[in-house]
Coordinates of C-alpha atoms in Angstrom, one line a residue:
M1 CA 0.0 0.0 0.0
T2 CA 1.2 3.5 -0.7
N3 CA 2.4 5.4 2.3
S4 CA -0.5 7.8 2.8
R5 CA 0.7 9.6 6.0
R6 CA 0.4 13.3 5.7
D7 CA 2.9 16.0 6.5
F8 CA 1.0 17.6 9.3
S9 CA 3.1 20.8 9.2
T10 CA 0.9 21.7 6.2
C11 CA -2.3 21.7 8.3
G12 CA -4.6 24.7 7.6
P13 CA -8.1 26.1 8.4
G14 CA -9.9 23.1 7.1
D15 CA -8.0 20.9 9.5
L16 CA -8.8 23.2 12.3
V17 CA -12.6 22.9 11.6
L18 CA -12.2 19.1 11.8
A19 CA -10.2 19.4 15.1
N20 CA -13.1 21.3 16.6
R21 CA -15.5 18.5 15.6
I22 CA -13.3 15.8 16.9
L23 CA -12.7 17.5 20.3
F24 CA -16.5 18.0 20.6
K25 CA -17.3 14.4 19.7
Y26 CA -14.9 13.2 22.4
G27 CA -16.4 15.5 25.0
V28 CA -13.2 17.5 25.5
V29 CA -15.1 20.7 24.6
D30 CA -18.8 21.5 24.7
G31 CA -20.3 24.9 24.0
F32 CA -17.0 26.4 25.2
G33 CA -13.4 25.7 24.6
H34 CA -11.2 26.2 21.6
V35 CA -8.3 25.0 19.5
S36 CA -5.8 27.1 17.5
L37 CA -3.2 26.5 14.8
R38 CA -0.1 28.5 14.0
C39 CA -0.3 29.8 10.4
Q40 CA 2.1 28.0 8.1
D41 CA 2.8 31.0 5.9
N42 CA 3.4 33.4 8.9
P43 CA 4.5 32.0 12.3
E44 CA 3.7 35.4 13.9
Q45 CA 0.0 34.7 13.3
F46 CA -2.4 31.9 14.2
W47 CA -5.8 30.5 13.1
L48 CA -8.7 30.5 15.6
A49 CA -12.4 30.3 15.2
R50 CA -14.7 33.2 16.0
N51 CA -16.7 33.0 19.3
C52 CA -18.7 29.9 18.3
A53 CA -19.5 26.5 19.8
P54 CA -16.8 24.1 18.6
S55 CA -19.4 21.7 17.1
L56 CA -20.7 24.4 14.9
V57 CA -17.4 25.8 13.6
G58 CA -17.2 26.0 9.8
I59 CA -14.4 27.1 7.4
D60 CA -15.9 30.6 7.2
D61 CA -15.6 31.0 11.0
I62 CA -11.8 30.6 11.1
I63 CA -10.0 34.0 11.6
R64 CA -6.3 35.0 11.5
H65 CA -5.0 36.5 14.8
D66 CA -1.7 38.1 15.7
L67 CA 0.5 37.3 18.7
D68 CA -1.2 40.0 20.7
G69 CA -4.5 38.2 20.4
E70 CA -6.0 40.7 17.9
T71 CA -7.4 39.9 14.5
V72 CA -5.2 40.6 11.5
E73 CA -8.1 42.0 9.5
N74 CA -11.2 43.9 10.8
V75 CA -14.0 41.5 11.4
D76 CA -17.6 42.0 12.7
H77 CA -17.6 38.7 14.5
R78 CA -17.4 38.3 18.3
L79 CA -14.1 36.8 19.3
Y80 CA -13.2 34.3 22.0
L81 CA -12.7 36.0 25.4
E82 CA -9.7 33.8 26.1
R83 CA -8.0 34.0 22.7
F84 CA -5.0 35.5 24.5
I85 CA -4.1 32.0 25.8
H86 CA -3.2 31.0 22.3
A87 CA -1.4 34.3 21.5
A88 CA 0.8 34.0 24.5
A89 CA 1.5 30.4 23.9
F90 CA 2.7 31.0 20.3
Q91 CA 4.6 34.1 21.4
R92 CA 6.5 32.2 24.1
R93 CA 7.1 28.8 22.4
D94 CA 8.4 28.7 18.9
D95 CA 8.3 24.9 18.8
I96 CA 4.5 24.5 19.1
R97 CA 2.0 24.7 16.3
A98 CA -1.3 24.1 18.0
V99 CA -3.0 24.8 21.3
V100 CA -6.2 23.4 22.9
H101 CA -8.0 25.1 25.8
S102 CA -10.8 23.1 27.4
H103 CA -13.0 22.9 30.5
S104 CA -13.2 19.1 30.5
C105 CA -14.7 18.0 33.8
S106 CA -12.2 15.4 35.0
M107 CA -9.3 17.7 34.3
V108 CA -11.0 20.4 36.4
A109 CA -11.3 17.9 39.3
F110 CA -7.5 17.6 39.5
S111 CA -7.1 21.4 39.2
V112 CA -8.7 21.9 42.6
S113 CA -7.6 18.8 44.4
K114 CA -5.3 19.3 47.4
V115 CA -4.9 15.5 47.7
Q116 CA -4.1 14.0 44.4
K117 CA -2.0 15.3 41.5
L118 CA -2.7 14.6 37.9
V119 CA -0.3 11.8 36.9
P120 CA -0.3 9.3 34.0
V121 CA -1.7 5.9 34.8
W122 CA -2.2 4.8 31.2
H123 CA 0.4 4.3 28.5
M124 CA -1.6 6.5 26.2
A125 CA -1.0 9.5 28.5
G126 CA 2.8 9.3 29.1
F127 CA 3.1 12.8 27.6
L128 CA 1.7 14.2 30.9
G129 CA 4.9 13.4 32.7
R130 CA 5.1 13.5 36.5
N131 CA 4.9 17.2 37.1
V132 CA 1.8 18.8 35.6
K133 CA 1.6 22.3 37.0
I134 CA -1.5 24.1 38.2
F135 CA -2.0 27.7 37.2
D136 CA -3.9 29.7 39.8
T137 CA -5.0 33.2 38.9
E138 CA -5.2 34.0 42.7
D139 CA -1.4 33.7 43.1
K140 CA -0.8 36.8 40.9
F141 CA -4.1 38.5 40.4
G142 CA -5.9 38.2 43.7
S143 CA -9.0 36.4 44.9
E144 CA -11.6 38.5 43.0
T145 CA -11.0 37.5 39.4
D146 CA -13.4 35.5 37.3
L147 CA -10.6 32.9 36.6
L148 CA -10.7 33.7 32.9
I149 CA -7.7 34.6 30.8
T150 CA -9.0 37.7 29.1
D151 CA -5.8 39.7 28.5
M152 CA -2.2 39.2 27.6
E153 CA -0.9 39.8 31.1
K154 CA -2.9 36.8 32.5
A155 CA -2.1 34.8 29.4
S156 CA 1.7 35.4 29.8
A157 CA 1.4 34.3 33.4
L158 CA -0.2 31.1 32.3
A159 CA 2.5 30.6 29.6
D160 CA 5.1 30.7 32.3
C161 CA 3.7 27.4 33.6
L162 CA 4.2 25.9 30.1
V163 CA 7.8 26.8 29.4
D164 CA 9.1 23.3 29.9
S165 CA 5.8 21.4 29.8
D166 CA 3.0 21.0 27.3
V167 CA 0.1 20.5 29.7
A168 CA -1.1 22.8 32.5
L169 CA -4.2 22.7 34.7
M170 CA -6.0 25.9 35.5
R171 CA -7.5 26.0 39.0
G172 CA -11.3 25.8 38.9
H173 CA -11.2 26.4 35.2
G174 CA -9.8 23.8 32.9
A175 CA -6.6 22.9 31.0
T176 CA -4.3 24.2 28.3
I177 CA -2.4 21.8 26.1
Y178 CA 0.3 22.3 23.5
G179 CA 1.2 20.3 20.4
R180 CA 3.9 20.4 17.9
T181 CA 1.3 19.5 15.3
L182 CA -2.4 19.9 15.3
P183 CA -3.1 16.1 15.6
E184 CA -0.7 16.0 18.5
A185 CA -2.6 18.7 20.4
V186 CA -5.9 17.0 19.7
Y187 CA -4.6 13.6 20.8
R188 CA -3.2 15.0 24.0
A189 CA -6.4 16.9 24.9
I190 CA -8.4 13.7 24.4
Y191 CA -6.1 11.3 26.2
A192 CA -5.4 13.8 29.1
E193 CA -9.1 13.8 29.8
L194 CA -9.5 10.0 29.4
N195 CA -6.5 9.5 31.7
A196 CA -8.0 11.8 34.3
Q197 CA -11.2 9.7 34.2
I198 CA -9.2 6.5 34.7
L199 CA -7.2 8.1 37.5
L200 CA -10.4 9.3 39.3
N201 CA -11.8 5.7 39.2
S202 CA -8.5 4.2 40.3
A203 CA -8.1 6.6 43.2
A204 CA -11.6 5.7 44.3
M205 CA -10.6 2.0 44.5
G206 CA -7.7 2.8 46.8
T207 CA -4.0 2.8 46.0
F208 CA -2.8 2.8 42.4
K209 CA 0.5 2.8 40.4
A210 CA 1.4 5.6 38.1
L211 CA 3.8 5.5 35.2
S212 CA 7.4 6.1 36.1
V213 CA 9.5 8.9 34.5
G214 CA 11.2 6.3 32.3
E215 CA 7.8 4.8 31.3
C216 CA 6.5 8.2 30.4
K217 CA 9.5 8.8 28.1
A218 CA 9.3 5.4 26.5
T219 CA 5.6 5.5 25.8
V220 CA 5.9 9.0 24.2
E221 CA 8.7 7.8 21.9
R222 CA 6.6 4.8 20.9
I223 CA 3.2 6.4 20.4
S224 CA 4.1 9.9 19.0
P225 CA 4.9 8.6 15.5
Q226 CA 1.5 6.9 15.4
I227 CA -0.4 10.2 16.0
G228 CA -2.2 11.2 12.8
A229 CA -2.5 7.7 11.4
P230 CA -5.4 7.3 9.0
G231 CA -8.8 7.3 10.8
I232 CA -7.2 7.4 14.3
F233 CA -10.0 9.6 15.6
G234 CA -12.7 8.5 13.1
C235 CA -14.3 5.3 13.9
G236 CA -17.1 5.2 16.4
K237 CA -17.3 8.9 17.2
L238 CA -17.8 10.8 14.0
N239 CA -20.8 10.4 11.7
A240 CA -20.4 9.7 8.0
T241 CA -20.1 13.3 7.0
D242 CA -17.5 14.0 9.7
Y243 CA -15.6 10.9 8.9
G244 CA -15.5 11.8 5.2
L245 CA -13.8 15.0 6.4
V246 CA -11.3 12.9 8.4
L247 CA -10.4 11.0 5.2
L248 CA -10.3 14.1 3.1
L249 CA -8.0 16.0 5.4
T250 CA -5.8 13.1 6.1
Y251 CA -5.1 12.2 2.4
R252 CA -6.0 15.2 0.3
R253 CA -2.7 17.0 0.3
D254 CA -0.9 13.7 -0.7
W255 CA -3.0 13.1 -3.8
K256 CA -1.1 13.8 -7.0
R257 CA -3.3 15.2 -9.6
D258 CA -2.6 13.7 -13.0
R259 CA -5.1 14.9 -15.7
V260 CA -3.8 12.4 -18.2
G261 CA -2.8 9.3 -16.4
K262 CA -4.8 7.3 -13.9
N263 CA -4.7 8.4 -10.3
T264 CA -5.1 5.3 -8.1
M265 CA -3.4 6.6 -5.0
A266 CA -6.5 8.2 -3.4
H267 CA -8.7 5.2 -4.4
E268 CA -6.1 2.8 -2.9
T269 CA -5.8 4.8 0.3
L270 CA -9.6 5.0 0.8
A271 CA -10.0 1.3 0.0
N272 CA -7.4 0.3 2.7
S273 CA -8.5 2.7 5.4
E274 CA -10.7 1.8 8.3
P275 CA -14.4 1.0 7.3
F276 CA -17.2 3.4 8.2
L277 CA -20.9 3.1 8.1
L278 CA -23.0 5.2 5.7
S279 CA -26.3 3.3 6.3
D280 CA -27.7 6.1 8.5
E281 CA -26.8 8.9 6.2
R282 CA -29.8 10.0 4.1
L283 CA -29.3 9.8 0.3
A284 CA -31.1 13.0 -0.3
H285 CA -28.7 14.7 2.2
L286 CA -25.6 13.3 0.5
V287 CA -26.8 14.2 -3.0
R288 CA -27.5 17.8 -1.7
L289 CA -24.1 18.0 -0.2
V290 CA -22.4 16.9 -3.4
A291 CA -24.5 19.3 -5.5
K292 CA -23.7 22.1 -3.1
G293 CA -20.0 21.3 -3.4
F294 CA -20.1 21.3 -7.2
S295 CA -21.9 24.7 -7.3
R296 CA -19.7 26.4 -4.7
C297 CA -16.4 25.2 -6.2
L298 CA -17.6 26.3 -9.7
Q299 CA -18.9 29.6 -8.3
I300 CA -15.5 30.4 -6.9
R301 CA -13.9 29.9 -10.3
L302 CA -16.7 31.8 -12.2
A303 CA -16.4 34.8 -10.0
E304 CA -12.9 35.4 -11.3
H305 CA -14.4 35.9 -14.7
G306 CA -17.2 38.2 -13.4
V307 CA -19.9 35.5 -14.1
S308 CA -22.4 34.4 -11.5
F309 CA -23.5 30.7 -11.2
G310 CA -27.0 31.7 -12.2
H311 CA -25.8 33.2 -15.5
W312 CA -23.7 30.1 -16.1
T313 CA -26.8 27.9 -16.3
Y314 CA -28.3 30.2 -18.9
L315 CA -25.1 30.4 -20.9
R316 CA -24.8 26.7 -21.1
V317 CA -28.2 26.4 -22.8
L318 CA -27.5 29.3 -25.2
W319 CA -24.1 27.9 -26.1
E320 CA -25.9 24.8 -27.4
Q321 CA -28.8 26.6 -29.1
D322 CA -28.6 30.3 -29.6
G323 CA -31.6 32.2 -30.7
I324 CA -34.5 30.8 -28.7
T325 CA -37.4 32.4 -27.0
Q326 CA -37.7 33.2 -23.3
R327 CA -40.4 30.5 -23.0
D328 CA -38.2 27.9 -24.7
L329 CA -35.4 28.8 -22.3
S330 CA -37.7 28.6 -19.3
T331 CA -38.8 25.1 -20.4
R332 CA -35.3 23.9 -20.9
L333 CA -34.2 25.2 -17.5
G334 CA -37.3 24.1 -15.6
L335 CA -37.8 27.7 -14.3
M336 CA -40.7 30.0 -14.1
E337 CA -40.8 32.7 -16.9
P338 CA -40.7 35.6 -14.4
T339 CA -37.5 34.2 -12.9
V340 CA -36.0 33.8 -16.4
H341 CA -37.0 37.3 -17.4
T342 CA -35.3 38.8 -14.4
A343 CA -32.1 36.9 -15.0
L344 CA -32.1 37.8 -18.7
E345 CA -32.4 41.5 -17.9
K346 CA -29.2 41.2 -15.8
M347 CA -27.4 39.3 -18.5
L348 CA -28.5 42.0 -21.0
K349 CA -27.0 44.7 -18.8
A350 CA -23.8 42.7 -18.4
G351 CA -23.5 42.5 -22.2
L352 CA -23.8 38.7 -22.3
I353 CA -26.9 38.5 -24.5
R354 CA -29.0 40.5 -27.0
R355 CA -32.7 40.3 -27.9
E356 CA -34.1 40.5 -31.4
H357 CA -37.4 40.3 -33.2
R358 CA -37.5 37.8 -36.0
D359 CA -39.6 37.3 -39.1
G360 CA -41.5 40.6 -38.6
N361 CA -43.0 39.3 -35.3
K362 CA -43.0 42.4 -33.0
K363 CA -44.4 40.4 -30.0
K364 CA -41.9 37.6 -29.8
K365 CA -38.2 38.3 -28.9
Y366 CA -35.4 35.8 -29.4
I367 CA -32.4 35.5 -27.1
Y368 CA -29.0 35.6 -28.8
L369 CA -25.5 35.5 -27.2
S370 CA -23.4 38.6 -27.7
D371 CA -19.8 38.2 -28.9
T372 CA -18.7 38.5 -25.3
G373 CA -21.1 35.8 -24.1
R374 CA -20.1 33.5 -27.0
L375 CA -16.4 33.9 -26.3
L376 CA -16.8 33.1 -22.6
R377 CA -17.5 29.4 -23.5
A378 CA -13.8 28.8 -24.2
E379 CA -12.9 30.2 -20.8
L380 CA -15.7 28.8 -18.6
E381 CA -16.3 25.3 -19.8
P382 CA -12.8 24.1 -18.8
L383 CA -13.6 25.4 -15.2
A384 CA -16.6 23.0 -15.0
V385 CA -14.4 20.2 -16.3
E386 CA -11.8 21.0 -13.6
V387 CA -14.4 20.9 -10.8
N388 CA -15.7 17.6 -12.2
D389 CA -12.2 16.1 -12.2
I390 CA -11.6 17.3 -8.6
A391 CA -14.9 15.8 -7.5
T392 CA -14.3 12.4 -9.1
E393 CA -10.5 12.2 -8.3
G394 CA -9.7 8.7 -7.0
L395 CA -12.7 7.1 -8.6
Q396 CA -12.1 4.5 -11.3
D397 CA -14.0 4.6 -14.6
G398 CA -16.1 1.6 -13.6
D399 CA -17.1 3.5 -10.4
L400 CA -18.2 6.5 -12.3
L401 CA -20.3 4.4 -14.8
R402 CA -22.0 2.7 -11.9
L403 CA -22.6 6.0 -10.1
R404 CA -24.1 7.5 -13.2
A405 CA -26.3 4.5 -13.7
M406 CA -27.5 4.5 -10.1
L407 CA -28.3 8.3 -10.2
L408 CA -30.2 7.9 -13.4
H409 CA -32.1 5.0 -12.0
M410 CA -33.1 7.0 -8.9
H411 CA -34.1 9.9 -11.1
A412 CA -36.3 7.6 -13.2
N413 CA -38.0 6.2 -10.0
L414 CA -38.7 9.7 -8.7
S415 CA -40.0 10.8 -12.1
V416 CA -42.4 7.9 -12.3
D417 CA -43.7 8.7 -8.8
E418 CA -44.2 12.4 -9.7
A419 CA -46.0 11.4 -12.9
S420 CA -48.3 9.1 -10.9
A421 CA -49.1 11.9 -8.5
L422 CA -50.0 14.2 -11.4
E423 CA -52.3 11.5 -12.8
Q424 CA -54.1 11.5 -9.5
G425 CA -54.7 15.2 -9.7
L426 CA -51.9 16.1 -7.2
S427 CA -49.3 18.7 -8.0
M428 CA -46.4 20.4 -6.4
P429 CA -47.7 23.5 -4.6
S430 CA -46.0 26.8 -5.0
T431 CA -43.9 28.0 -2.1
R432 CA -46.3 31.0 -1.7
K433 CA -49.3 28.6 -1.1
L434 CA -47.5 26.4 1.4
G435 CA -48.8 26.9 4.9
E436 CA -52.0 28.6 3.7
P437 CA -55.3 27.2 5.2
K438 CA -57.2 24.9 2.9

């Protein structure tokens, strides 16, 4: 099998979105908590989501911050109150690339205990070492703070506890964990919490035996190279959509695009990765996700040419048959004539089409492409081909043929059902009439 392990120094905003989801799925964060990533192109900046529940973070929520905890560009979004934790961490430690701050309950328990220190009792948590420090805001800022790290002064004090350690508890608050890669920070945050749970149970049973200093070192050396292995956080916790993101973000940057030859690396990687269940994922939802992905990726490319996705659909018809009426165009697109009329008016102003009377008929106008609209075909159609290639990358020819056949079969089934409904006098109501009393 091809070695599919990624170079995690290339992690970006998309990976940070996934990290938020994984930490939420494992219960490390809930409505609060956050994870950051040092920018690959500028080590003096880092990526962090806007003030948003981790489970809801999307790619558009990721914002660049500087090492003072301020945004690089002006944004209207609310920011995390404790973003300064991340700023001070990256400012103090050049060797780290990711930071997790959480309020996971078992870790909090050890942050307030006067009896039991947080120590590793599990080989998966050797990174904790035998001297996890506890940061207490009261020591430097008095007994009337809200315990939050809301400025650089407090954040710098916390960073002092993490000069020679990658994990620190925060009294009555939570924990801050560093990683040299994003997967390492996520791994440590998850297994620190799980180790804390095991330790609580072990302590309740009586005496227990923690890992020695030597065992901590040996387990870290053994396990660290495994962090980031394909699907390590996927099975059992993420749903099909999330797990698809795991696969995508694990392999995507290693796929070599070859427009001429066959690309089997991605197919081979997916085929040999851990299995995941799609049985609970609705087909309609998956089809909608794919359709949305197609349109968004194409829209991004069309925008560079000053063409909207809506205009693209009209241009495609006119490239095939120029000089048709508005009604014909409406029929071909399956759209209402008023909708088509509005779009054509905009295309007329944009210089993409022209309207003409024909055969002396003053009532009927025919739609023709302008020279500009006609020449755009050579520029825009390759963009659609490119998006299609990206979407189907890693699929074999046989896979694509079967996929087309299945989609056509599903479309035929639904068309028969719709026709049957029409025969019974039923029809699709307009959106304006939905909800109106009968």
